[in-house]
Amino acid sequence: MKRFVAALLALLVIFSVSRTAIRAGSGATDPPAWATPKAMAIKRVSAIASAQNEPTFLSNLDCSLVDYRLVASSTMQTGCFSPTAFGLIDSDSDTVIYNGTDEGLPLLPFLSNQVLAPWPEAGNLISLNPALVNGSYISLYKNPVGDLQEQRNLLGQLVSKQLTAAPELRLTDPAGQPLVINPQTLAFSDGGSWLVAEDLNGSFVRINLASLDVLPFAPSYLGNNGYNLLKSQVAVSHDGHYVAINNEATGEFKVYDLTSCSGTIANLAPLNCRSYDYRSFAASQIGGLKSVRHVRFINGGLLSFEATSSDPSHDGIYELAPTASITSLIDYLGLGDSYTSGEGAFDYLSGTDTVENVCHLSAHSYPLLLTRDLFNSQAGHSVACSGAVINDIGSTSDNYRGQVKDVPSFQQLEQSNVALLNSVQTNFVPGYIAQQHFVRQYQPGVTTVSVGGNDIGFGDIVQTCVEPHLSLHPAGNSCFNSYEDHQELERLIDRTVPRWAALYKQLKAEAPGTQFYVIGYPQIAVDNGNCALNVHLNHDELVFTSEIIDYLNGGIAQAATKAGVPYIDISQALDGHRLCETSSYNVAVNGLTAGGDGGAFGINVLGRESYHPNALGHELIEQAILRQTHNLQIKDPGSAGPPDPAKLNQAPPTGRAINTRLPEPKLTSGVTKAGKTTAIKISGSKNGLKPKTAYKVRLDGPAGTVIGTVNSDDSGDVDGTVTVPPGTSGGHTVDVTGDNQADEPADVTQPIYIPVSDDDYDGDGLPNNNDSCPYAVNSGIDSDQDGIDDSCDPMISQPPASGSTGGGNGGTGGQADGPPAVTPGSNGSSADNSTSNEAPMATWATDSGGLAIDEPSVTVAASFNLPDTTNTTRALGSATANPFRLPVKGIKPTAAKSHPPLLPPFDHLPVINWPPWLLLPVLAWFLILLIQLIRQRLNKVCTKNKGFQLQ
């Protein structure tokens, strides 16, 4: 009993120590000692100037060069634009490019001498009006979009918009007097929560833009010999705790700690706030230092700036920190959407395949393969998440809510759930916060980023092709078969290019020392082969899909060139293993997968894994990346021109108007019932809709049947309902049509599925509970005998050895063993080059199918029997680190694994890091053994000297 008690006590000691260590590892670190540095470090990270620019007048703001044309004009211009919630603004020319368009529209101020400053990530604007002597009064527009009036010429063409009212709020000092600031010192924090400027009444002030509280913290340079000394470079950290000010005239480069301020705010006299001047240290480290500009906080403990020197070889971007050294905290980080997270490769990491979190980060995704082959599990990570768009990668807004269901905003996490935020960041859990936060925090040595498919609604595009064909009466026409359809998609990609470029520039600025690579998308099918029953795309649709992927990759490559980042072309990575190109069990891409991850009424037509690369596919993508980058060593960005529209422009015209296509995955629930009302919700700022405007709701395209009308509010947001006509069923699109802010005809669109009945969604006579493909008419064939009809089997593997007949996936040479081969567009007739021992063909349409990139769904949850969570050593290919190994063929999904959640619900903490706990029994055993040895030794000593023993 005593031994048991001793062992229990030892276990409790270890438990206490381990718990403390775990808390320390996932908890907040000590704040940076900017004002009282015990050590300092400067590191040159680039010889090239920053990709970010600055406006001429508001020189403390960031902007990106964008090519655009003015509305109602064909002349191209270039401006330097800064992002807001409703679009891009060039503060030098007062031009706005609203979201959903690529046209520039002059934004006329309320008063002729008024300057409008873009507020990052917000739907507000800062107004600057000249003061009587020097400087500007600063005011705030709460909803400028609602205060705009259209200006038209004699022909009725929209030529500009003008503010019709003064700003609602004028910012004042603690005594209630208007603030008068130097506009050239205006600086925002990244999230848009804090503003810093030099007040001309004696101090620099920090303004909380939520409460409008003003904190004077540093003396102004006005009293040091004139107005020229007012030109300072200013930066404020994301949390508002630190402000950096560089003034060339005085030779000062100070960082202030605003958490240290003491004193009473009675006027604008600066409080007592600790600071440290880093200019002499910078001069000692940068030979011939002449000037410092473009000062920016990367994170709370790291600054970047551009330095010029009398010796040009010392020019470039530098990082500064109050620490002994500046190093990358990790070697590699993967960013992106489902094609990066590994959706479709299954074996998802714990916590990324739950009701709340469907990021579907797979142990077989190519970032984790790169980690295994070039780095290690501690030095490389991925935070890619299925469904990610530009905003999910790069948002710096404090109001950003992640992709996880019901997750609090970033600001709420910072203020009331720091433990969860720290756990997310420490454990690299995707979906909770924007992916750029991991770039800022860890400053990886190498980062790959792949995003774009969801920005153009690629999953919706092909789902629109698929759903009409999954019924008893397949559509006779191919999807997107007109010149107008193709023009709309081409223009959608073209106008997204500047946003991709701005994202890449932003990421480079957030980690100047990181080597970035932009990864494109692979071609997933061929249009001249034989397709298995799970492919569901006819010949024209396969051609169209290939053309869209090519044009998308061209746009991404062009954006990478504009940002000076290498683009890695993986379009041919899956060659030899694409759909319709080889046997089903040898393909690198899943076919149609039945959906069942929820959705309205529990219905999702296409599983999330549909038409995504499988584990073999990610092996091939990894190898393509390694080959093209020489194991992530190439740094030359290369160059790419605009994508070639030649192929997309070959479709025949119909004569209808060309609309601005706006894919909106949250337009409806995605599923509704005939004769029932369905909600219509649109963000006006995101899609560029006009305020207080009526929009028509249609079925099946911008020229389809009108089923209702919805109205936007004074911010342009839509929240209404329409009724789906009785007797409607199958796949359709909902299209909300009307003019956008640039007076262009807009089409906000989303695919929608309408079940035939509650008991038999697809109307094929099989009740849902007995139907392995409840949303697609069954073929009656299960060639691999896995219990899933071939029409929605993600991978049709080799049939059992005994008594097996039937063609394979239809490679051009034909194959023995596998499901019957079908030529694209053949409606069930076997291909001429398929083998003669095929099973009888079903009499249903096989020329249809679908692609669901990053849209919610999955019924057949499958998994590979491979290591769990972050263990990326897989039973695939060779176990060696050779990056160019041959892949193993014939991989087949098995039964789904059930992973314990990586993170608990938001209110259940603390989060436990399990690996240290697994060591507890071993440590306890060693401690018990040590106690026993000590007892034996003491007993010998006691028996020899005193004649007694320990009990």
CSV table of N, CA and C in Angstrom, one decimal, residues 466-575:
chain,number,residue,atom,x,y,z
A,466,VAL,N,-23.1,19.6,-63.4
A,466,VAL,CA,-23.3,18.3,-62.9
A,466,VAL,C,-24.8,18.0,-62.6
A,467,GLU,N,-25.4,18.9,-61.8
A,467,GLU,CA,-26.7,18.6,-61.2
A,467,GLU,C,-27.8,18.3,-62.2
A,468,PRO,N,-27.9,19.1,-63.3
A,468,PRO,CA,-29.0,18.8,-64.2
A,468,PRO,C,-28.9,17.4,-64.8
A,469,HIS,N,-27.7,16.8,-64.8
A,469,HIS,CA,-27.5,15.5,-65.4
A,469,HIS,C,-27.7,14.3,-64.5
A,470,LEU,N,-28.0,14.6,-63.2
A,470,LEU,CA,-28.0,13.5,-62.2
A,470,LEU,C,-29.4,13.0,-62.0
A,471,SER,N,-30.3,13.3,-62.9
A,471,SER,CA,-31.7,12.9,-62.8
A,471,SER,C,-32.1,11.9,-63.8
A,472,LEU,N,-33.4,11.5,-63.8
A,472,LEU,CA,-33.9,10.5,-64.8
A,472,LEU,C,-34.0,11.2,-66.2
A,473,HIS,N,-34.0,12.5,-66.2
A,473,HIS,CA,-34.1,13.2,-67.5
A,473,HIS,C,-33.0,14.2,-67.6
A,474,PRO,N,-31.8,13.7,-68.0
A,474,PRO,CA,-30.6,14.6,-68.0
A,474,PRO,C,-30.8,15.7,-69.0
A,475,ALA,N,-30.2,16.8,-68.7
A,475,ALA,CA,-30.2,18.0,-69.6
A,475,ALA,C,-29.6,17.7,-70.9
A,476,GLY,N,-30.2,18.2,-72.0
A,476,GLY,CA,-29.6,17.9,-73.3
A,476,GLY,C,-28.4,18.8,-73.7
A,477,ASN,N,-28.3,20.0,-73.1
A,477,ASN,CA,-27.3,20.9,-73.4
A,477,ASN,C,-26.1,20.8,-72.4
A,478,SER,N,-24.9,21.1,-72.9
A,478,SER,CA,-23.8,21.2,-72.0
A,478,SER,C,-23.9,22.6,-71.3
A,479,CYS,N,-23.3,22.6,-70.1
A,479,CYS,CA,-23.3,23.9,-69.3
A,479,CYS,C,-22.3,24.9,-69.9
A,480,PHE,N,-22.6,26.2,-69.7
A,480,PHE,CA,-21.7,27.2,-70.1
A,480,PHE,C,-21.2,27.0,-71.6
A,481,ASN,N,-22.2,26.9,-72.4
A,481,ASN,CA,-22.0,26.6,-73.8
A,481,ASN,C,-22.0,27.8,-74.8
A,482,SER,N,-22.1,29.0,-74.2
A,482,SER,CA,-22.2,30.2,-75.1
A,482,SER,C,-21.0,31.1,-74.9
A,483,TYR,N,-20.8,31.9,-75.9
A,483,TYR,CA,-19.7,33.0,-75.9
A,483,TYR,C,-19.9,33.9,-74.7
A,484,GLU,N,-21.2,34.2,-74.4
A,484,GLU,CA,-21.5,35.1,-73.2
A,484,GLU,C,-21.1,34.5,-71.9
A,485,ASP,N,-21.4,33.2,-71.8
A,485,ASP,CA,-21.0,32.4,-70.6
A,485,ASP,C,-19.5,32.5,-70.4
A,486,HIS,N,-18.8,32.3,-71.4
A,486,HIS,CA,-17.3,32.2,-71.3
A,486,HIS,C,-16.8,33.6,-71.0
A,487,GLN,N,-17.4,34.6,-71.6
A,487,GLN,CA,-16.9,36.0,-71.4
A,487,GLN,C,-17.1,36.4,-69.9
A,488,GLU,N,-18.2,36.0,-69.3
A,488,GLU,CA,-18.5,36.3,-67.9
A,488,GLU,C,-17.4,35.7,-67.0
A,489,LEU,N,-17.1,34.4,-67.3
A,489,LEU,CA,-16.0,33.8,-66.5
A,489,LEU,C,-14.7,34.4,-66.7
A,490,GLU,N,-14.4,34.7,-68.0
A,490,GLU,CA,-13.1,35.3,-68.3
A,490,GLU,C,-12.9,36.6,-67.6
A,491,ARG,N,-14.0,37.4,-67.6
A,491,ARG,CA,-13.9,38.7,-66.9
A,491,ARG,C,-13.8,38.6,-65.4
A,492,LEU,N,-14.5,37.6,-64.9
A,492,LEU,CA,-14.4,37.3,-63.4
A,492,LEU,C,-13.0,37.0,-63.0
A,493,ILE,N,-12.3,36.2,-63.8
A,493,ILE,CA,-10.9,35.9,-63.5
A,493,ILE,C,-10.0,37.1,-63.7
A,494,ASP,N,-10.2,37.9,-64.7
A,494,ASP,CA,-9.4,39.1,-65.0
A,494,ASP,C,-9.5,40.1,-63.9
A,495,ARG,N,-10.7,40.3,-63.4
A,495,ARG,CA,-10.9,41.3,-62.3
A,495,ARG,C,-10.4,40.8,-60.9
A,496,THR,N,-10.2,39.5,-60.8
A,496,THR,CA,-9.6,39.0,-59.6
A,496,THR,C,-8.1,39.0,-59.5
A,497,VAL,N,-7.5,39.1,-60.7
A,497,VAL,CA,-6.0,39.2,-60.8
A,497,VAL,C,-5.4,40.2,-59.8
A,498,PRO,N,-5.9,41.5,-59.8
A,498,PRO,CA,-5.3,42.5,-58.9
A,498,PRO,C,-5.5,42.1,-57.4
A,499,ARG,N,-6.5,41.4,-57.1
A,499,ARG,CA,-6.7,41.0,-55.7
A,499,ARG,C,-5.8,39.8,-55.3
A,500,TRP,N,-5.5,38.9,-56.2
A,500,TRP,CA,-4.5,37.9,-55.9
A,500,TRP,C,-3.1,38.5,-55.8
A,501,ALA,N,-2.8,39.5,-56.7
A,501,ALA,CA,-1.5,40.2,-56.6
A,501,ALA,C,-1.4,40.9,-55.3
A,502,ALA,N,-2.4,41.6,-54.9
A,502,ALA,CA,-2.4,42.3,-53.6
A,502,ALA,C,-2.2,41.4,-52.4
A,503,LEU,N,-2.8,40.2,-52.5
A,503,LEU,CA,-2.6,39.2,-51.4
A,503,LEU,C,-1.1,38.8,-51.3
A,504,TYR,N,-0.5,38.5,-52.5
A,504,TYR,CA,0.9,38.0,-52.5
A,504,TYR,C,1.8,39.1,-52.0
A,505,LYS,N,1.5,40.4,-52.4
A,505,LYS,CA,2.3,41.5,-51.9
A,505,LYS,C,2.2,41.6,-50.4
A,506,GLN,N,1.0,41.5,-49.9
A,506,GLN,CA,0.7,41.6,-48.5
A,506,GLN,C,1.5,40.5,-47.7
A,507,LEU,N,1.4,39.3,-48.2
A,507,LEU,CA,2.1,38.2,-47.5
A,507,LEU,C,3.6,38.4,-47.5
A,508,LYS,N,4.2,39.0,-48.6
A,508,LYS,CA,5.6,39.3,-48.6
A,508,LYS,C,5.9,40.4,-47.6
A,509,ALA,N,5.1,41.4,-47.5
A,509,ALA,CA,5.3,42.4,-46.5
A,509,ALA,C,5.2,41.9,-45.1
A,510,GLU,N,4.4,40.9,-44.8
A,510,GLU,CA,4.2,40.4,-43.5
A,510,GLU,C,5.4,39.4,-43.1
A,511,ALA,N,6.1,38.9,-44.1
A,511,ALA,CA,7.3,38.1,-43.8
A,511,ALA,C,8.3,38.4,-44.8
A,512,PRO,N,9.0,39.5,-44.7
A,512,PRO,CA,10.0,39.9,-45.8
A,512,PRO,C,11.1,38.9,-46.0
A,513,GLY,N,11.4,38.1,-45.0
A,513,GLY,CA,12.5,37.2,-45.2
A,513,GLY,C,12.1,35.8,-45.7
A,514,THR,N,10.8,35.6,-45.9
A,514,THR,CA,10.3,34.3,-46.3
A,514,THR,C,10.4,34.2,-47.9
A,515,GLN,N,10.7,33.0,-48.3
A,515,GLN,CA,10.6,32.7,-49.7
A,515,GLN,C,9.2,32.1,-50.0
A,516,PHE,N,8.5,32.9,-50.9
A,516,PHE,CA,7.1,32.5,-51.2
A,516,PHE,C,7.1,31.8,-52.6
A,517,TYR,N,6.2,30.8,-52.7
A,517,TYR,CA,5.9,30.2,-54.0
A,517,TYR,C,4.4,30.2,-54.1
A,518,VAL,N,3.9,30.6,-55.3
A,518,VAL,CA,2.5,30.5,-55.6
A,518,VAL,C,2.2,29.2,-56.4
A,519,ILE,N,1.3,28.4,-56.0
A,519,ILE,CA,1.1,27.1,-56.6
A,519,ILE,C,-0.2,27.2,-57.4
A,520,GLY,N,-0.2,26.7,-58.6
A,520,GLY,CA,-1.4,26.7,-59.4
A,520,GLY,C,-2.3,25.5,-59.2
A,521,TYR,N,-3.1,25.1,-60.1
A,521,TYR,CA,-4.1,24.0,-60.0
A,521,TYR,C,-3.8,23.0,-61.1
A,522,PRO,N,-4.0,21.7,-60.8
A,522,PRO,CA,-3.7,20.6,-61.8
A,522,PRO,C,-4.9,20.4,-62.7
A,523,GLN,N,-4.7,20.0,-63.9
A,523,GLN,CA,-5.8,19.5,-64.8
A,523,GLN,C,-6.2,18.1,-64.2
A,524,ILE,N,-7.5,17.9,-64.1
A,524,ILE,CA,-8.0,16.7,-63.4
A,524,ILE,C,-8.6,15.7,-64.4
A,525,ALA,N,-8.8,16.0,-65.6
A,525,ALA,CA,-9.5,15.0,-66.6
A,525,ALA,C,-9.0,15.3,-68.0
A,526,VAL,N,-9.2,14.3,-68.9
A,526,VAL,CA,-8.9,14.5,-70.3
A,526,VAL,C,-10.2,14.5,-71.0
A,527,ASP,N,-10.3,15.1,-72.2
A,527,ASP,CA,-11.5,15.1,-72.9
A,527,ASP,C,-11.6,14.2,-74.1
A,528,ASN,N,-10.5,13.4,-74.3
A,528,ASN,CA,-10.5,12.4,-75.4
A,528,ASN,C,-10.3,11.0,-75.0
A,529,GLY,N,-10.6,10.7,-73.7
A,529,GLY,CA,-10.5,9.3,-73.2
A,529,GLY,C,-11.8,8.7,-72.9
A,530,ASN,N,-11.8,7.6,-72.2
A,530,ASN,CA,-13.0,6.9,-71.8
A,530,ASN,C,-13.3,7.2,-70.3
A,531,CYS,N,-14.5,7.5,-70.0
A,531,CYS,CA,-14.8,7.9,-68.6
A,531,CYS,C,-15.7,6.9,-67.9
A,532,ALA,N,-15.3,6.6,-66.6
A,532,ALA,CA,-16.1,5.7,-65.8
A,532,ALA,C,-17.4,6.3,-65.4
A,533,LEU,N,-18.2,5.5,-64.8
A,533,LEU,CA,-19.6,6.0,-64.4
A,533,LEU,C,-19.6,7.1,-63.4
A,534,ASN,N,-18.5,7.3,-62.7
A,534,ASN,CA,-18.4,8.3,-61.6
A,534,ASN,C,-17.9,9.6,-62.1
A,535,VAL,N,-17.7,9.8,-63.4
A,535,VAL,CA,-17.1,11.0,-63.9
A,535,VAL,C,-18.2,12.0,-64.2
A,536,HIS,N,-19.2,11.6,-65.0
A,536,HIS,CA,-20.4,12.5,-65.1
A,536,HIS,C,-20.2,13.8,-65.9
A,537,LEU,N,-19.2,13.9,-66.7
A,537,LEU,CA,-19.0,15.1,-67.5
A,537,LEU,C,-18.9,14.7,-68.9
A,538,ASN,N,-19.7,15.3,-69.8
A,538,ASN,CA,-19.7,15.0,-71.2
A,538,ASN,C,-18.5,15.6,-71.9
A,539,HIS,N,-18.3,15.3,-73.1
A,539,HIS,CA,-17.1,15.8,-73.8
A,539,HIS,C,-16.9,17.3,-73.8
A,540,ASP,N,-18.0,18.0,-74.1
A,540,ASP,CA,-18.0,19.5,-74.2
A,540,ASP,C,-17.7,20.0,-72.8
A,541,GLU,N,-18.2,19.4,-71.8
A,541,GLU,CA,-18.0,19.9,-70.4
A,541,GLU,C,-16.6,19.6,-69.9
A,542,LEU,N,-16.0,18.5,-70.4
A,542,LEU,CA,-14.6,18.2,-70.0
A,542,LEU,C,-13.7,19.2,-70.7
A,543,VAL,N,-14.0,19.6,-72.0
A,543,VAL,CA,-13.2,20.6,-72.7
A,543,VAL,C,-13.3,21.9,-72.0
A,544,PHE,N,-14.5,22.3,-71.6
A,544,PHE,CA,-14.7,23.6,-70.9
A,544,PHE,C,-14.0,23.6,-69.6
A,545,THR,N,-14.1,22.6,-68.8
A,545,THR,CA,-13.4,22.5,-67.5
A,545,THR,C,-11.9,22.7,-67.7
A,546,SER,N,-11.4,22.0,-68.6
A,546,SER,CA,-9.9,22.1,-68.9
A,546,SER,C,-9.6,23.6,-69.3
A,547,GLU,N,-10.4,24.2,-70.1
A,547,GLU,CA,-10.1,25.6,-70.5
A,547,GLU,C,-10.2,26.5,-69.3
A,548,ILE,N,-11.1,26.4,-68.5
A,548,ILE,CA,-11.3,27.2,-67.3
A,548,ILE,C,-10.1,27.1,-66.4
A,549,ILE,N,-9.6,25.9,-66.2
A,549,ILE,CA,-8.4,25.6,-65.3
A,549,ILE,C,-7.2,26.3,-65.9
A,550,ASP,N,-7.1,26.2,-67.2
A,550,ASP,CA,-5.9,26.9,-67.9
A,550,ASP,C,-6.0,28.4,-67.7
A,551,TYR,N,-7.2,28.9,-67.9
A,551,TYR,CA,-7.3,30.4,-67.8
A,551,TYR,C,-7.1,30.9,-66.4
A,552,LEU,N,-7.7,30.1,-65.4
A,552,LEU,CA,-7.5,30.4,-64.0
A,552,LEU,C,-6.0,30.4,-63.7
A,553,ASN,N,-5.3,29.4,-64.1
A,553,ASN,CA,-3.8,29.3,-63.8
A,553,ASN,C,-3.1,30.5,-64.5
A,554,GLY,N,-3.6,30.9,-65.7
A,554,GLY,CA,-2.9,32.0,-66.3
A,554,GLY,C,-3.1,33.3,-65.5
A,555,GLY,N,-4.3,33.5,-65.0
A,555,GLY,CA,-4.6,34.7,-64.1
A,555,GLY,C,-3.7,34.7,-62.9
A,556,ILE,N,-3.6,33.5,-62.2
A,556,ILE,CA,-2.8,33.4,-61.0
A,556,ILE,C,-1.3,33.7,-61.3
A,557,ALA,N,-0.9,33.1,-62.4
A,557,ALA,CA,0.5,33.3,-62.8
A,557,ALA,C,0.8,34.8,-63.1
A,558,GLN,N,-0.1,35.5,-63.7
A,558,GLN,CA,0.0,36.9,-64.0
A,558,GLN,C,0.1,37.7,-62.7
A,559,ALA,N,-0.8,37.3,-61.7
A,559,ALA,CA,-0.8,38.0,-60.4
A,559,ALA,C,0.5,37.8,-59.7
A,560,ALA,N,1.1,36.6,-59.8
A,560,ALA,CA,2.4,36.3,-59.1
A,560,ALA,C,3.5,37.1,-59.7
A,561,THR,N,3.4,37.3,-61.1
A,561,THR,CA,4.4,38.2,-61.7
A,561,THR,C,4.3,39.6,-61.2
A,562,LYS,N,3.1,40.1,-61.1
A,562,LYS,CA,2.9,41.5,-60.6
A,562,LYS,C,3.5,41.6,-59.2
A,563,ALA,N,3.4,40.6,-58.4
A,563,ALA,CA,3.8,40.7,-57.0
A,563,ALA,C,5.3,40.3,-56.9
A,564,GLY,N,5.9,39.8,-57.9
A,564,GLY,CA,7.3,39.4,-57.8
A,564,GLY,C,7.5,38.1,-57.1
A,565,VAL,N,6.6,37.2,-57.2
A,565,VAL,CA,6.7,35.9,-56.5
A,565,VAL,C,6.7,34.8,-57.5
A,566,PRO,N,7.5,33.7,-57.3
A,566,PRO,CA,7.6,32.6,-58.3
A,566,PRO,C,6.3,31.9,-58.4
A,567,TYR,N,5.8,31.6,-59.6
A,567,TYR,CA,4.6,30.8,-59.8
A,567,TYR,C,5.1,29.4,-60.2
A,568,ILE,N,4.5,28.4,-59.6
A,568,ILE,CA,4.8,27.0,-59.9
A,568,ILE,C,3.6,26.4,-60.6
A,569,ASP,N,3.9,26.0,-61.9
A,569,ASP,CA,2.8,25.4,-62.7
A,569,ASP,C,2.7,23.9,-62.5
A,570,ILE,N,1.6,23.4,-61.9
A,570,ILE,CA,1.4,22.0,-61.7
A,570,ILE,C,0.3,21.5,-62.5
A,571,SER,N,0.0,22.2,-63.6
A,571,SER,CA,-1.2,21.8,-64.4
A,571,SER,C,-1.0,20.4,-65.0
A,572,GLN,N,0.2,20.0,-65.2
A,572,GLN,CA,0.4,18.6,-65.8
A,572,GLN,C,0.8,17.6,-64.8
A,573,ALA,N,0.7,17.9,-63.5
A,573,ALA,CA,1.2,17.1,-62.5
A,573,ALA,C,0.6,15.7,-62.4
A,574,LEU,N,-0.7,15.6,-62.8
A,574,LEU,CA,-1.5,14.4,-62.7
A,574,LEU,C,-1.5,13.6,-64.1
A,575,ASP,N,-0.8,14.1,-65.0
A,575,ASP,CA,-0.8,13.4,-66.4
A,575,ASP,C,-0.5,11.9,-66.2
